[in-house]
Amino acid sequence: MGKGTNRVSICAFCSRMKRGVLYRVAREHEYNVLAMAHHLDDCAESFLMSALHNGSLRTMKAHYTTDDSDLRVIRPLSYVREAEAEAFAEQSSLPVVPENCPACFEQPKERYRIKCLLATQEALFPNLFQVLQRTLLPLMEPNVEDFLRLRREAFGKMGGNPHVPPPLPRPSEGQEEAAARAQATHGLYDARALWIASLALSRQRLLGGGRGCSALADDAEGAMQREEALLAA
């Protein structure tokens, strides 16, 4: 798997194995384009994992050509949020294949921890993924200027506006009340009240993410209850 401290995680090893199988099947059927379903959340998580654990600024590319130059790999959902893809699948009654890797459920893996970290930060900074998308763009696109030009043209043909972001999630009434109570008491938004709000939103987003995320959601709920008790004291 690896040497010394640079061991390859089982998830990374499995990912390479699956990608190799997909390449082989595509070539057997003489396909020249392979579409992968990774979304923006996947790309952001991969970026943080690479930066924090490998010391490099990398993530999954939106499109690339394999070393043999016979297969083009595209990720058309690279700039779509996970929640948006889930909502579309549900509205369209598309079949969803649940996570079924036994290794992923032995304990929460690093990707789940990064997902929890991002959910917590997004609760505090709702524009987080819009900022991350701009940060990741040079890593995901070989020619940023061409990408931005094509994006503007596509939005123009669809009658959309590339400068108007999608609606952001709003905090619940309970979260707003906690922050308002802290503001009235201390004259500013208390860090603990904001932390409680972020834990609540993190838990909400993690509940639908499989067994690994459910375990993290339970941890978030426990932490939220402890912080609420301290705030009430």
Short mmCIF file of C-alpha atoms in Angstrom, two decimals:
data_model
loop_
_atom_site.label_atom_id
_atom_site.label_comp_id
_atom_site.label_asym_id
_atom_site.label_seq_id
_atom_site.Cartn_x
_atom_site.Cartn_y
_atom_site.Cartn_z
CA MET A 1 0.00 0.00 0.00
CA GLY A 2 2.80 2.41 0.74
CA LYS A 3 6.20 2.97 2.33
CA GLY A 4 7.12 4.70 5.56
CA THR A 5 4.71 7.42 6.57
CA ASN A 6 3.46 7.98 3.01
CA ARG A 7 0.95 5.17 3.17
CA VAL A 8 -1.88 5.17 0.67
CA SER A 9 -5.30 5.09 2.32
CA ILE A 10 -7.66 2.25 1.49
CA CYS A 11 -10.10 4.79 -0.01
CA ALA A 12 -7.44 6.20 -2.35
CA PHE A 13 -6.37 2.68 -3.35
CA CYS A 14 -9.98 1.66 -3.99
CA SER A 15 -10.56 4.83 -6.05
CA ARG A 16 -7.63 4.03 -8.33
CA MET A 17 -8.82 0.44 -8.73
CA LYS A 18 -12.35 1.51 -9.68
CA ARG A 19 -11.04 4.13 -12.10
CA GLY A 20 -8.83 1.51 -13.75
CA VAL A 21 -11.82 -0.80 -14.21
CA LEU A 22 -13.87 2.03 -15.73
CA TYR A 23 -11.04 2.85 -18.15
CA ARG A 24 -10.79 -0.80 -19.19
CA VAL A 25 -14.54 -1.21 -19.75
CA ALA A 26 -14.72 2.04 -21.73
CA ARG A 27 -11.89 0.87 -24.01
CA GLU A 28 -13.44 -2.58 -24.44
CA HIS A 29 -16.61 -0.94 -25.76
CA GLU A 30 -14.61 1.60 -27.82
CA TYR A 31 -15.93 4.61 -25.92
CA ASN A 32 -13.78 7.72 -26.08
CA VAL A 33 -15.45 9.74 -23.28
CA LEU A 34 -16.01 8.65 -19.68
CA ALA A 35 -18.32 10.78 -17.50
CA MET A 36 -17.79 10.71 -13.73
CA ALA A 37 -20.38 11.98 -11.25
CA HIS A 38 -18.12 13.83 -8.78
CA HIS A 39 -19.65 17.09 -7.54
CA LEU A 40 -18.29 20.30 -6.02
CA ASP A 41 -18.40 18.92 -2.47
CA ASP A 42 -16.19 16.00 -3.60
CA CYS A 43 -13.69 18.38 -5.20
CA ALA A 44 -13.54 20.61 -2.11
CA GLU A 45 -13.04 17.62 0.18
CA SER A 46 -10.28 16.22 -2.03
CA PHE A 47 -8.57 19.63 -2.07
CA LEU A 48 -8.51 19.88 1.73
CA MET A 49 -7.39 16.27 2.16
CA SER A 50 -4.51 16.85 -0.27
CA ALA A 51 -3.50 20.13 1.37
CA LEU A 52 -3.71 18.87 4.96
CA HIS A 53 -2.27 15.38 4.54
CA ASN A 54 -0.12 15.38 1.39
CA GLY A 55 1.23 18.92 1.43
CA SER A 56 0.07 19.64 -2.12
CA LEU A 57 -2.65 21.81 -3.66
CA ARG A 58 -4.52 19.35 -5.85
CA THR A 59 -8.05 18.21 -6.53
CA MET A 60 -10.01 16.30 -9.16
CA LYS A 61 -9.95 17.92 -12.59
CA ALA A 62 -13.17 18.84 -14.35
CA HIS A 63 -11.88 17.12 -17.50
CA TYR A 64 -8.65 15.56 -18.72
CA THR A 65 -7.25 13.05 -21.22
CA THR A 66 -5.68 9.80 -20.04
CA ASP A 67 -1.96 9.16 -20.49
CA ASP A 68 -2.68 6.97 -23.53
CA SER A 69 -4.61 9.87 -25.11
CA ASP A 70 -7.42 7.53 -26.13
CA LEU A 71 -9.97 8.42 -23.47
CA ARG A 72 -11.32 11.77 -22.30
CA VAL A 73 -12.62 11.89 -18.72
CA ILE A 74 -15.19 14.54 -17.83
CA ARG A 75 -16.88 15.52 -14.56
CA PRO A 76 -19.95 17.51 -15.65
CA LEU A 77 -21.17 17.95 -12.04
CA SER A 78 -17.91 19.48 -10.81
CA TYR A 79 -19.60 22.81 -10.06
CA VAL A 80 -22.86 21.36 -8.71
CA ARG A 81 -23.42 21.04 -4.97
CA GLU A 82 -24.10 17.59 -3.52
CA ALA A 83 -27.43 18.73 -2.06
CA GLU A 84 -28.54 20.05 -5.47
CA ALA A 85 -27.73 16.70 -7.13
CA GLU A 86 -29.60 14.83 -4.40
CA ALA A 87 -32.63 17.10 -4.73
CA PHE A 88 -32.68 16.66 -8.53
CA ALA A 89 -32.41 12.87 -8.18
CA GLU A 90 -35.30 12.82 -5.73
CA GLN A 91 -37.51 15.11 -7.82
CA SER A 92 -36.80 13.05 -10.94
CA SER A 93 -37.28 9.70 -9.14
CA LEU A 94 -33.81 8.58 -10.18
CA PRO A 95 -32.46 5.40 -8.57
CA VAL A 96 -29.85 6.01 -5.86
CA VAL A 97 -27.19 3.40 -5.12
CA PRO A 98 -26.34 3.55 -1.39
CA GLU A 99 -22.82 3.31 -0.01
CA ASN A 100 -21.95 -0.37 0.28
CA CYS A 101 -18.21 -0.52 1.02
CA PRO A 102 -17.62 -2.42 4.32
CA ALA A 103 -14.36 -0.54 4.98
CA CYS A 104 -16.16 2.81 4.92
CA PHE A 105 -18.38 1.79 7.83
CA GLU A 106 -15.76 0.41 10.21
CA GLN A 107 -15.16 3.95 11.43
CA PRO A 108 -15.58 7.43 9.95
CA LYS A 109 -12.86 7.91 7.35
CA GLU A 110 -10.95 11.10 6.66
CA ARG A 111 -13.31 12.22 3.91
CA TYR A 112 -16.20 12.11 6.38
CA ARG A 113 -14.22 14.21 8.86
CA ILE A 114 -13.45 16.75 6.14
CA LYS A 115 -17.14 16.77 5.15
CA CYS A 116 -18.05 17.53 8.77
CA LEU A 117 -15.43 20.29 8.91
CA LEU A 118 -16.79 21.90 5.73
CA ALA A 119 -20.39 21.66 6.95
CA THR A 120 -19.43 23.38 10.19
CA GLN A 121 -17.57 26.16 8.41
CA GLU A 122 -20.38 26.65 5.90
CA ALA A 123 -22.79 27.22 8.79
CA LEU A 124 -20.59 30.14 9.89
CA PHE A 125 -19.71 31.32 6.36
CA PRO A 126 -22.64 30.59 3.98
CA ASN A 127 -20.61 31.69 0.92
CA LEU A 128 -17.89 29.11 1.66
CA PHE A 129 -18.43 26.91 -1.39
CA GLN A 130 -18.72 29.86 -3.76
CA VAL A 131 -15.31 31.00 -2.53
CA LEU A 132 -13.89 27.47 -2.74
CA GLN A 133 -15.15 27.11 -6.30
CA ARG A 134 -13.15 30.19 -7.33
CA THR A 135 -10.14 28.88 -5.39
CA LEU A 136 -10.30 25.47 -7.08
CA LEU A 137 -10.91 26.76 -10.60
CA PRO A 138 -7.19 26.97 -11.64
CA LEU A 139 -6.67 23.42 -10.33
CA MET A 140 -9.71 21.99 -12.10
CA GLU A 141 -9.56 23.76 -15.47
CA PRO A 142 -6.49 23.76 -17.78
CA ASN A 143 -7.56 27.07 -19.32
CA VAL A 144 -9.56 29.25 -16.94
CA GLU A 145 -10.23 32.07 -19.41
CA ASP A 146 -11.74 29.70 -21.98
CA PHE A 147 -13.85 28.07 -19.28
CA LEU A 148 -15.22 31.41 -18.05
CA ARG A 149 -15.98 32.52 -21.61
CA LEU A 150 -17.84 29.28 -22.42
CA ARG A 151 -19.68 29.49 -19.12
CA ARG A 152 -20.91 33.00 -19.89
CA GLU A 153 -22.03 31.92 -23.34
CA ALA A 154 -23.87 28.89 -21.95
CA PHE A 155 -25.69 30.94 -19.32
CA GLY A 156 -26.60 33.46 -22.00
CA LYS A 157 -28.16 30.79 -24.22
CA MET A 158 -30.12 29.38 -21.28
CA GLY A 159 -31.33 32.82 -20.25
CA GLY A 160 -29.58 32.57 -16.87
CA ASN A 161 -27.25 34.92 -15.04
CA PRO A 162 -23.79 33.54 -14.12
CA HIS A 163 -23.34 36.35 -11.59
CA VAL A 164 -26.39 35.45 -9.48
CA PRO A 165 -25.57 32.65 -7.00
CA PRO A 166 -28.16 30.03 -5.99
CA PRO A 167 -30.15 30.71 -2.80
CA LEU A 168 -28.21 29.99 0.36
CA PRO A 169 -29.52 27.88 3.25
CA ARG A 170 -31.05 29.95 6.03
CA PRO A 171 -30.49 29.14 9.69
CA SER A 172 -33.42 27.77 11.64
CA GLU A 173 -35.40 29.94 14.05
CA GLY A 174 -33.71 28.21 16.97
CA GLN A 175 -30.26 29.02 15.62
CA GLU A 176 -31.20 32.66 15.03
CA GLU A 177 -32.68 32.92 18.52
CA ALA A 178 -29.50 31.55 20.11
CA ALA A 179 -27.34 34.08 18.28
CA ALA A 180 -29.78 36.94 19.03
CA ARG A 181 -29.84 36.01 22.72
CA ALA A 182 -26.06 36.10 22.85
CA GLN A 183 -26.01 39.41 21.02
CA ALA A 184 -28.45 40.94 23.52
CA THR A 185 -26.41 39.63 26.44
CA HIS A 186 -22.92 40.48 25.26
CA GLY A 187 -23.49 43.13 22.61
CA LEU A 188 -22.10 40.86 19.89
CA TYR A 189 -22.62 37.41 18.46
CA ASP A 190 -21.21 35.09 21.07
CA ALA A 191 -18.79 32.51 19.71
CA ARG A 192 -20.54 29.72 21.61
CA ALA A 193 -23.95 30.61 20.16
CA LEU A 194 -22.52 30.60 16.65
CA TRP A 195 -20.82 27.28 17.35
CA ILE A 196 -24.15 25.81 18.47
CA ALA A 197 -25.76 27.08 15.25
CA SER A 198 -22.99 25.56 13.13
CA LEU A 199 -23.25 22.22 14.95
CA ALA A 200 -27.01 22.15 14.38
CA LEU A 201 -26.64 22.83 10.66
CA SER A 202 -23.79 20.33 10.38
CA ARG A 203 -25.92 17.66 12.01
CA GLN A 204 -28.80 18.40 9.64
CA ARG A 205 -26.57 18.04 6.58
CA LEU A 206 -24.82 14.92 7.82
CA LEU A 207 -27.98 12.97 8.65
CA GLY A 208 -28.57 12.07 5.01
CA GLY A 209 -24.99 11.12 4.20
CA GLY A 210 -24.88 7.40 5.02
CA ARG A 211 -23.86 5.50 8.12
CA GLY A 212 -20.48 7.19 8.45
CA CYS A 213 -22.05 10.64 8.35
CA SER A 214 -24.80 9.55 10.74
CA ALA A 215 -22.17 8.73 13.35
CA LEU A 216 -20.68 12.20 12.92
CA ALA A 217 -24.18 13.69 13.17
CA ASP A 218 -24.62 11.95 16.53
CA ASP A 219 -21.29 13.43 17.68
CA ALA A 220 -22.43 16.88 16.54
CA GLU A 221 -25.70 16.51 18.45
CA GLY A 222 -23.84 15.53 21.64
CA ALA A 223 -21.48 18.50 21.30
CA MET A 224 -24.43 20.81 20.61
CA GLN A 225 -26.21 19.67 23.79
CA ARG A 226 -23.08 20.24 25.86
CA GLU A 227 -22.57 23.73 24.44
CA GLU A 228 -26.24 24.64 24.98
CA ALA A 229 -25.93 23.59 28.62
CA LEU A 230 -22.87 25.81 29.03
CA LEU A 231 -24.64 28.72 27.33
CA ALA A 232 -27.66 28.36 29.61
CA ALA A 233 -25.52 28.20 32.78
#
